[in-house]
Each structure stands twice: as C-alpha cells, then as structure tokens.
Backbone as ProteinMPNN parsed JSONL, in Angstrom:
{"seq_chain_A": "VQLVESGGGSVQAGGSLRLSCVASGYTGNNYCVGWFRQAPGKEREGVASRARDGVARYADSVKGRFTFSVDNANNTLYLEMNSLKPEDTAVYYCAATLGWYGLSRCPASQNGYNYWGPGTQVAVSS", "coords_chain_A": {"N_chain_A": [[-3.854, 15.364, 5.596], [-3.774, 14.167, 2.367], [-4.512, 11.522, 0.137], [-4.144, 9.895, -2.93], [-4.827, 7.298, -5.034], [-3.698, 5.532, -7.982], [-3.446, 3.682, -11.078], [-4.624, 1.196, -11.093], [-6.323, -1.588, -12.702], [-7.255, -4.003, -15.246], [-5.91, -7.203, -15.59], [-4.387, -10.213, -16.884], [-3.881, -13.346, -15.228], [-0.652, -13.784, -13.875], [0.34, -11.48, -14.885], [1.416, -7.997, -14.511], [1.146, -5.047, -12.491], [1.519, -1.613, -11.595], [0.846, 0.239, -8.871], [0.206, 3.587, -7.846], [0.464, 6.146, -5.368], [-0.224, 9.305, -4.513], [0.77, 11.604, -2.139], [-0.197, 14.365, -0.103], [-0.145, 17.404, 1.854], [1.36, 17.066, 4.148], [4.497, 17.619, 5.547], [6.408, 16.526, 7.121], [8.856, 14.122, 8.378], [8.346, 11.852, 9.783], [6.442, 9.149, 9.632], [4.181, 6.479, 8.885], [3.329, 4.377, 6.195], [0.997, 2.521, 4.263], [-0.273, -0.209, 2.27], [-3.405, -1.506, 1.532], [-6.049, -3.873, 0.913], [-9.293, -4.733, -0.337], [-11.374, -7.274, -1.028], [-14.361, -8.292, -2.809], [-16.997, -8.897, -0.578], [-15.304, -9.48, 1.495], [-13.232, -8.706, 4.36], [-11.233, -5.73, 4.77], [-7.778, -6.033, 4.201], [-4.324, -6.035, 5.241], [-1.611, -5.339, 3.055], [1.02, -4.371, 2.684], [3.447, -2.536, 4.582], [5.337, 0.28, 5.788], [7.861, 2.429, 7.202], [8.931, 5.814, 6.485], [11.733, 5.756, 5.886], [12.178, 3.146, 6.3], [12.161, -0.503, 6.246], [10.144, -2.403, 4.139], [7.334, -4.355, 5.144], [5.577, -7.315, 4.436], [2.452, -8.895, 3.678], [1.993, -12.416, 3.996], [0.8, -13.529, 1.785], [1.587, -12.037, -0.392], [4.296, -11.841, -0.436], [7.422, -11.769, -2.04], [6.279, -11.268, -4.468], [5.147, -8.718, -4.573], [6.276, -5.325, -4.342], [6.996, -2.666, -2.272], [7.59, 0.687, -2.484], [8.967, 3.964, -1.835], [8.95, 7.216, -3.042], [10.421, 9.785, -1.93], [11.051, 12.363, -2.759], [9.062, 13.046, -4.521], [6.81, 12.618, -3.088], [5.387, 10.202, -3.343], [3.995, 6.975, -3.257], [4.636, 3.611, -4.185], [3.332, 0.544, -5.382], [4.514, -2.217, -6.623], [3.342, -4.834, -8.442], [3.704, -8.108, -9.195], [3.448, -11.252, -11.007], [0.677, -11.691, -10.771], [-2.343, -12.946, -9.311], [-5.639, -14.407, -9.566], [-6.807, -14.212, -7.03], [-5.781, -11.865, -6.082], [-7.432, -9.898, -6.836], [-9.126, -6.983, -6.038], [-10.132, -3.939, -4.346], [-7.671, -1.583, -3.976], [-6.055, 0.236, -1.462], [-4.202, 3.072, -0.349], [-2.692, 4.163, 2.681], [-2.022, 6.233, 5.561], [-0.283, 7.113, 8.555], [0.658, 9.426, 11.041], [3.711, 10.144, 12.754], [6.362, 8.751, 14.838], [7.308, 5.473, 14.561], [9.427, 3.875, 14.631], [11.802, 2.148, 12.559], [10.892, -0.297, 11.739], [8.424, -0.93, 12.793], [5.899, -0.205, 11.957], [2.322, 0.012, 11.887], [0.506, -2.928, 11.033], [-2.124, -3.414, 10.806], [-5.272, -2.135, 9.653], [-6.428, -0.519, 11.511], [-4.489, 1.041, 12.564], [-4.11, 3.258, 11.029], [-4.795, 6.578, 9.932], [-5.373, 8.118, 7.722], [-6.685, 7.875, 4.48], [-6.759, 6.851, 1.058], [-9.074, 7.014, -1.765], [-9.11, 4.62, -3.125], [-8.277, 2.115, -5.636], [-9.229, 0.023, -8.306], [-8.31, -3.328, -8.828], [-8.284, -5.962, -11.047], [-7.89, -9.319, -11.67], [-7.775, -11.744, -14.044], [-8.32, -15.206, -14.757]], "CA_chain_A": [[-3.136, 14.529, 4.643], [-4.613, 13.649, 1.284], [-3.898, 10.424, -0.591], [-4.897, 9.542, -4.135], [-4.238, 6.158, -5.725], [-3.932, 5.342, -9.417], [-2.704, 2.559, -11.637], [-5.37, -0.048, -11.121], [-6.807, -2.0, -14.003], [-7.538, -5.417, -15.445], [-4.805, -7.946, -16.178], [-4.508, -11.657, -16.787], [-3.025, -13.973, -14.223], [0.748, -13.779, -14.263], [0.706, -10.152, -15.318], [1.94, -7.036, -13.537], [0.615, -3.69, -12.401], [2.16, -0.759, -10.601], [-0.045, 1.225, -8.27], [0.836, 4.787, -7.298], [-0.328, 6.895, -4.393], [0.369, 10.617, -4.294], [0.426, 12.156, -0.832], [-0.032, 15.807, 0.047], [-0.66, 17.952, 3.093], [2.245, 16.803, 5.287], [5.879, 17.802, 5.125], [7.31, 15.922, 8.09], [9.585, 12.912, 7.993], [7.957, 10.712, 10.612], [5.136, 8.609, 9.291], [4.081, 5.132, 8.332], [2.411, 4.25, 5.073], [0.642, 1.135, 4.003], [-1.211, -0.597, 1.221], [-4.419, -2.451, 1.973], [-6.963, -4.243, -0.16], [-10.566, -5.314, 0.077], [-12.043, -8.039, -2.069], [-15.813, -8.331, -2.598], [-17.479, -9.783, 0.471], [-14.274, -9.763, 2.49], [-12.752, -7.562, 5.126], [-10.009, -5.096, 4.289], [-6.597, -6.661, 4.764], [-3.066, -5.381, 4.977], [-0.752, -5.884, 2.007], [2.403, -4.007, 2.992], [3.579, -1.318, 5.372], [6.721, 0.684, 6.011], [8.152, 3.799, 7.575], [9.506, 6.585, 5.377], [13.069, 5.261, 5.563], [12.276, 1.799, 6.835], [12.064, -1.669, 5.377], [8.75, -2.803, 3.99], [6.881, -5.667, 5.591], [4.546, -7.764, 3.509], [1.599, -10.027, 4.021], [2.533, -13.668, 3.447], [0.171, -13.83, 0.495], [2.179, -11.252, -1.488], [5.755, -11.843, -0.322], [8.131, -12.243, -3.214], [5.597, -10.834, -5.699], [4.87, -7.292, -4.49], [7.34, -4.481, -3.8], [6.497, -1.385, -1.796], [8.663, 1.674, -2.465], [8.573, 5.347, -1.554], [9.73, 8.279, -3.681], [10.234, 10.902, -1.011], [11.161, 13.64, -3.466], [7.8, 13.328, -5.196], [5.693, 12.286, -2.18], [4.625, 9.166, -4.026], [4.19, 5.588, -2.879], [4.416, 2.68, -5.285], [3.199, -0.876, -5.1], [4.777, -2.996, -7.823], [2.697, -6.132, -8.252], [4.079, -9.054, -10.241], [2.891, -12.603, -10.898], [-0.643, -11.495, -10.18], [-3.24, -14.098, -9.254], [-7.042, -13.989, -9.441], [-7.12, -13.86, -5.645], [-5.323, -10.505, -5.811], [-8.501, -8.988, -7.244], [-9.623, -6.222, -4.896], [-9.867, -2.498, -4.353], [-6.437, -1.329, -3.237], [-6.022, 1.533, -0.798], [-3.021, 3.464, 0.41], [-3.052, 4.755, 3.963], [-0.904, 6.838, 6.266], [-0.432, 7.581, 9.922], [1.784, 10.299, 11.333], [4.413, 9.869, 13.993], [7.527, 7.874, 14.766], [7.058, 4.114, 15.012], [10.621, 3.085, 14.409], [11.982, 1.805, 11.15], [10.298, -1.583, 11.383], [7.275, -1.226, 13.649], [4.679, 0.422, 11.469], [1.158, -0.859, 12.067], [0.095, -3.784, 9.922], [-3.581, -3.413, 10.781], [-5.899, -0.899, 9.171], [-6.789, 0.303, 12.661], [-3.38, 1.912, 12.908], [-3.965, 4.308, 10.03], [-5.792, 7.633, 10.044], [-5.631, 8.775, 6.45], [-6.934, 6.874, 3.444], [-7.153, 7.25, -0.277], [-10.374, 6.485, -2.178], [-8.961, 3.263, -3.637], [-8.195, 1.851, -7.068], [-9.648, -1.349, -8.53], [-7.435, -4.262, -9.541], [-8.994, -7.181, -11.414], [-6.994, -10.296, -12.282], [-8.565, -12.836, -14.611], [-7.573, -16.467, -14.916]], "C_chain_A": [[-4.126, 13.99, 3.609], [-3.83, 12.599, 0.499], [-4.769, 10.096, -1.796], [-4.155, 8.431, -4.876], [-4.538, 6.216, -7.224], [-3.173, 4.099, -9.866], [-3.431, 1.237, -11.654], [-5.828, -0.376, -12.533], [-7.08, -3.481, -14.037], [-6.358, -6.084, -16.141], [-5.107, -9.433, -16.094], [-3.56, -12.184, -15.719], [-1.593, -14.078, -14.756], [1.252, -12.418, -14.686], [1.163, -9.262, -14.172], [1.177, -5.72, -13.611], [1.455, -2.909, -11.408], [1.155, 0.291, -10.144], [0.773, 2.398, -7.738], [-0.108, 5.437, -6.304], [0.397, 8.203, -4.13], [-0.149, 11.183, -2.982], [0.655, 13.656, -0.816], [-0.554, 16.223, 1.413], [0.189, 17.705, 4.32], [3.685, 16.885, 4.811], [6.886, 17.205, 6.097], [7.942, 14.648, 7.581], [9.139, 11.668, 8.751], [6.535, 10.265, 10.282], [5.279, 7.149, 8.872], [3.077, 5.174, 7.191], [2.158, 2.782, 4.795], [-0.26, 0.994, 2.796], [-2.135, -1.661, 1.798], [-5.294, -2.811, 0.778], [-8.222, -4.858, 0.411], [-11.219, -5.976, -1.121], [-13.539, -8.067, -1.79], [-16.201, -9.341, -1.535], [-16.478, -10.108, 1.547], [-13.879, -8.5, 3.234], [-11.486, -6.983, 4.481], [-8.812, -5.741, 4.975], [-5.331, -5.9, 4.394], [-2.267, -6.1, 3.908], [0.714, -5.625, 2.335], [2.408, -2.727, 3.806], [5.058, -1.001, 5.556], [6.771, 2.099, 6.548], [8.817, 4.49, 6.382], [10.848, 6.013, 4.937], [13.277, 3.827, 6.033], [12.205, 0.731, 5.768], [10.61, -2.105, 5.312], [8.51, -4.19, 4.559], [5.666, -6.043, 4.753], [3.685, -8.856, 4.119], [2.164, -11.28, 3.356], [2.012, -13.94, 2.034], [0.813, -13.086, -0.681], [3.706, -11.233, -1.442], [6.397, -12.439, -1.565], [7.497, -11.805, -4.53], [5.373, -9.327, -5.735], [6.073, -6.562, -3.888], [6.777, -3.098, -3.495], [7.672, -0.416, -1.714], [8.092, 3.066, -2.246], [9.521, 6.287, -2.286], [9.511, 9.534, -2.855], [10.261, 12.25, -1.728], [9.838, 14.046, -4.112], [6.578, 12.949, -4.371], [4.786, 11.208, -2.782], [5.02, 7.789, -3.506], [3.921, 4.717, -4.097], [4.229, 1.275, -4.74], [3.348, -1.6, -6.424], [4.255, -4.403, -7.587], [3.018, -7.021, -9.449], [3.445, -10.408, -9.984], [1.503, -12.564, -10.269], [-1.513, -12.739, -10.319], [-4.68, -13.591, -9.172], [-7.411, -13.574, -8.023], [-6.545, -12.508, -5.219], [-6.368, -9.472, -6.211], [-9.118, -8.311, -6.024], [-9.542, -4.736, -5.217], [-8.658, -2.282, -3.446], [-6.424, 0.108, -2.724], [-4.63, 1.815, -0.265], [-3.498, 4.211, 1.648], [-1.815, 5.296, 4.64], [-1.281, 7.135, 7.708], [0.829, 8.343, 10.28], [2.42, 9.914, 12.665], [5.556, 8.902, 13.781], [7.194, 6.519, 15.371], [8.319, 3.269, 14.969], [10.663, 2.622, 12.966], [11.263, 0.516, 10.758], [9.084, -1.931, 12.221], [6.02, -0.482, 13.231], [3.503, -0.529, 11.64], [0.875, -1.687, 10.82], [-1.418, -3.773, 9.749], [-4.119, -2.083, 10.3], [-6.25, 0.024, 10.328], [-5.679, 1.264, 13.057], [-3.232, 3.112, 11.994], [-5.128, 5.29, 10.066], [-6.24, 8.208, 8.707], [-5.683, 7.732, 5.343], [-7.213, 7.521, 2.106], [-8.485, 6.623, -0.64], [-10.311, 5.08, -2.762], [-8.883, 3.205, -5.153], [-8.445, 0.362, -7.283], [-8.593, -2.123, -9.305], [-8.233, -5.534, -9.798], [-8.042, -8.099, -12.162], [-7.834, -11.473, -12.765], [-7.689, -14.067, -14.839], [-7.51, -16.901, -16.369]], "O_chain_A": [[-5.17, 13.434, 3.95], [-2.639, 12.765, 0.233], [-5.993, 10.029, -1.685], [-3.009, 8.601, -5.292], [-5.493, 6.856, -7.665], [-2.364, 3.543, -9.123], [-2.91, 0.251, -12.176], [-5.732, 0.45, -13.441], [-7.133, -4.142, -13.0], [-5.866, -5.591, -17.157], [-5.972, -9.861, -15.329], [-2.572, -11.541, -15.363], [-1.362, -14.411, -15.918], [2.458, -12.217, -14.832], [1.283, -9.7, -13.028], [0.641, -5.343, -14.653], [2.034, -3.484, -10.486], [0.683, 1.113, -10.93], [1.887, 2.222, -7.245], [-1.327, 5.29, -6.394], [1.502, 8.21, -3.589], [-1.357, 11.233, -2.747], [1.589, 14.157, -1.441], [-1.308, 15.489, 2.052], [-0.2, 18.083, 5.425], [4.048, 16.292, 3.795], [8.093, 17.363, 5.913], [7.612, 14.156, 6.502], [9.519, 10.553, 8.395], [5.561, 10.936, 10.621], [6.369, 6.673, 8.552], [2.1, 5.921, 7.231], [2.999, 1.922, 5.06], [-0.916, 1.942, 2.363], [-1.691, -2.594, 2.468], [-5.275, -2.127, -0.246], [-8.216, -5.43, 1.501], [-11.571, -5.318, -2.1], [-13.951, -7.883, -0.644], [-15.785, -10.499, -1.583], [-16.757, -10.922, 2.428], [-14.154, -7.382, 2.796], [-10.775, -7.669, 3.746], [-8.829, -5.968, 6.184], [-5.273, -5.214, 3.373], [-2.248, -7.33, 3.86], [1.545, -6.53, 2.275], [1.476, -1.927, 3.724], [5.914, -1.883, 5.491], [5.833, 2.876, 6.367], [9.21, 3.847, 5.409], [11.075, 5.809, 3.745], [14.408, 3.355, 6.148], [12.191, 1.009, 4.569], [9.929, -2.165, 6.336], [9.36, -5.076, 4.472], [4.84, -5.197, 4.409], [4.135, -9.632, 4.962], [2.748, -11.204, 2.275], [2.714, -14.513, 1.201], [0.609, -13.461, -1.836], [4.341, -10.661, -2.328], [5.968, -13.476, -2.072], [8.105, -11.951, -5.591], [5.404, -8.721, -6.806], [6.789, -7.101, -3.044], [6.167, -2.453, -4.347], [8.629, -0.651, -0.977], [6.902, 3.31, -2.443], [10.74, 6.172, -2.167], [8.536, 10.258, -3.054], [9.556, 13.177, -1.33], [9.532, 15.232, -4.234], [5.454, 12.952, -4.872], [3.561, 11.312, -2.724], [6.199, 7.478, -3.339], [3.081, 5.045, -4.936], [4.874, 0.871, -3.773], [2.435, -1.603, -7.249], [4.673, -5.082, -6.649], [2.643, -6.712, -10.58], [2.963, -10.683, -8.884], [1.205, -13.321, -9.345], [-1.43, -13.477, -11.301], [-4.911, -12.457, -8.749], [-8.238, -12.682, -7.834], [-6.8, -12.057, -4.102], [-6.193, -8.283, -5.943], [-9.574, -8.978, -5.094], [-8.96, -4.332, -6.223], [-8.628, -2.739, -2.303], [-6.736, 1.055, -3.447], [-3.949, 0.909, 0.216], [-4.572, 4.812, 1.653], [-0.696, 4.88, 4.341], [-2.445, 7.374, 8.031], [1.931, 7.967, 9.88], [1.751, 9.425, 13.575], [5.711, 8.312, 12.712], [6.842, 6.423, 16.547], [8.273, 2.07, 15.243], [9.667, 2.701, 12.247], [11.049, 0.263, 9.573], [8.741, -3.106, 12.351], [5.173, -0.166, 14.067], [3.669, -1.745, 11.547], [0.992, -1.2, 9.696], [-1.931, -4.084, 8.674], [-3.507, -1.036, 10.51], [-6.357, 1.235, 10.137], [-5.917, 2.207, 13.813], [-2.311, 3.908, 12.171], [-6.287, 4.9, 10.21], [-7.352, 8.722, 8.581], [-4.846, 6.832, 5.272], [-7.819, 8.59, 2.024], [-8.986, 5.777, 0.102], [-11.339, 4.414, -2.884], [-9.347, 4.1, -5.859], [-7.935, -0.469, -6.532], [-8.054, -1.643, -10.302], [-8.793, -6.117, -8.87], [-7.454, -7.706, -13.169], [-8.522, -12.119, -11.974], [-6.486, -13.965, -15.08], [-6.922, -17.937, -16.679]]}, "name": "protein", "num_of_chains": 1, "seq": "VQLVESGGGSVQAGGSLRLSCVASGYTGNNYCVGWFRQAPGKEREGVASRARDGVARYADSVKGRFTFSVDNANNTLYLEMNSLKPEDTAVYYCAATLGWYGLSRCPASQNGYNYWGPGTQVAVSS"}
C-alpha cells in the first residue's frame, strides 16, 4: 500500500486547508485509515480515523473544525481543516491498516497502522 499526501501549506489563523491522500496498491474493502500529525519537538498524535464505510472519530482538539472524508471511487482521503489555529502547525500524515475492525473501532493510535505517507507540512500563523 502506498500513500501520498498533498495540500499542505501556510495559512493565517482562522483559515482553511484541505489535505488529500491518494492510496494505491490495495483493492479490498476492509481497512482503516487515519490522519496523524507531528509538531516540532512533540510526539506524533492522532487527528482522525475511520473505516472505509464507517463514521470518523476525531481528537478532541479538532472536533467541530476538521472533517475526514473518503472518496472510494478515486482512492483518496481528505482532511478538511477549518478555523485553523497556530497549534495545528505540524507535519500531517495519512496512514492505513488492512483488515476489518468494524465500522467504529479503527485504531486511534499510530501503533495500529502499518502504512504511512511521507507527510505534508501545515503552518498556521497568528
């Protein structure tokens, strides 16, 4: 499985960005996907996760501001980020793990994911 993110950039606080992640190398229907981020000097943390046809779960810090969607026809994940804050500044990664976890039990921790993209930088200025 290969994952490649895009869409990062620099925005002012209150602005929006949409990250994309194109997946290839797997044609099955059972998988979990997630978005993670790592700020300078901090550990990588989970942002959102979901099964292919499941409901997304979000970290408390992004609830109500970020939306995680999946375009199955184009094998693309999206992370719509609104009302961005300086503390959202980080490298954002998409990740995947194969298998059936149920519609709402995808791993929230990075340890649950086997496949990772190289990341895309998001910088939010105040």
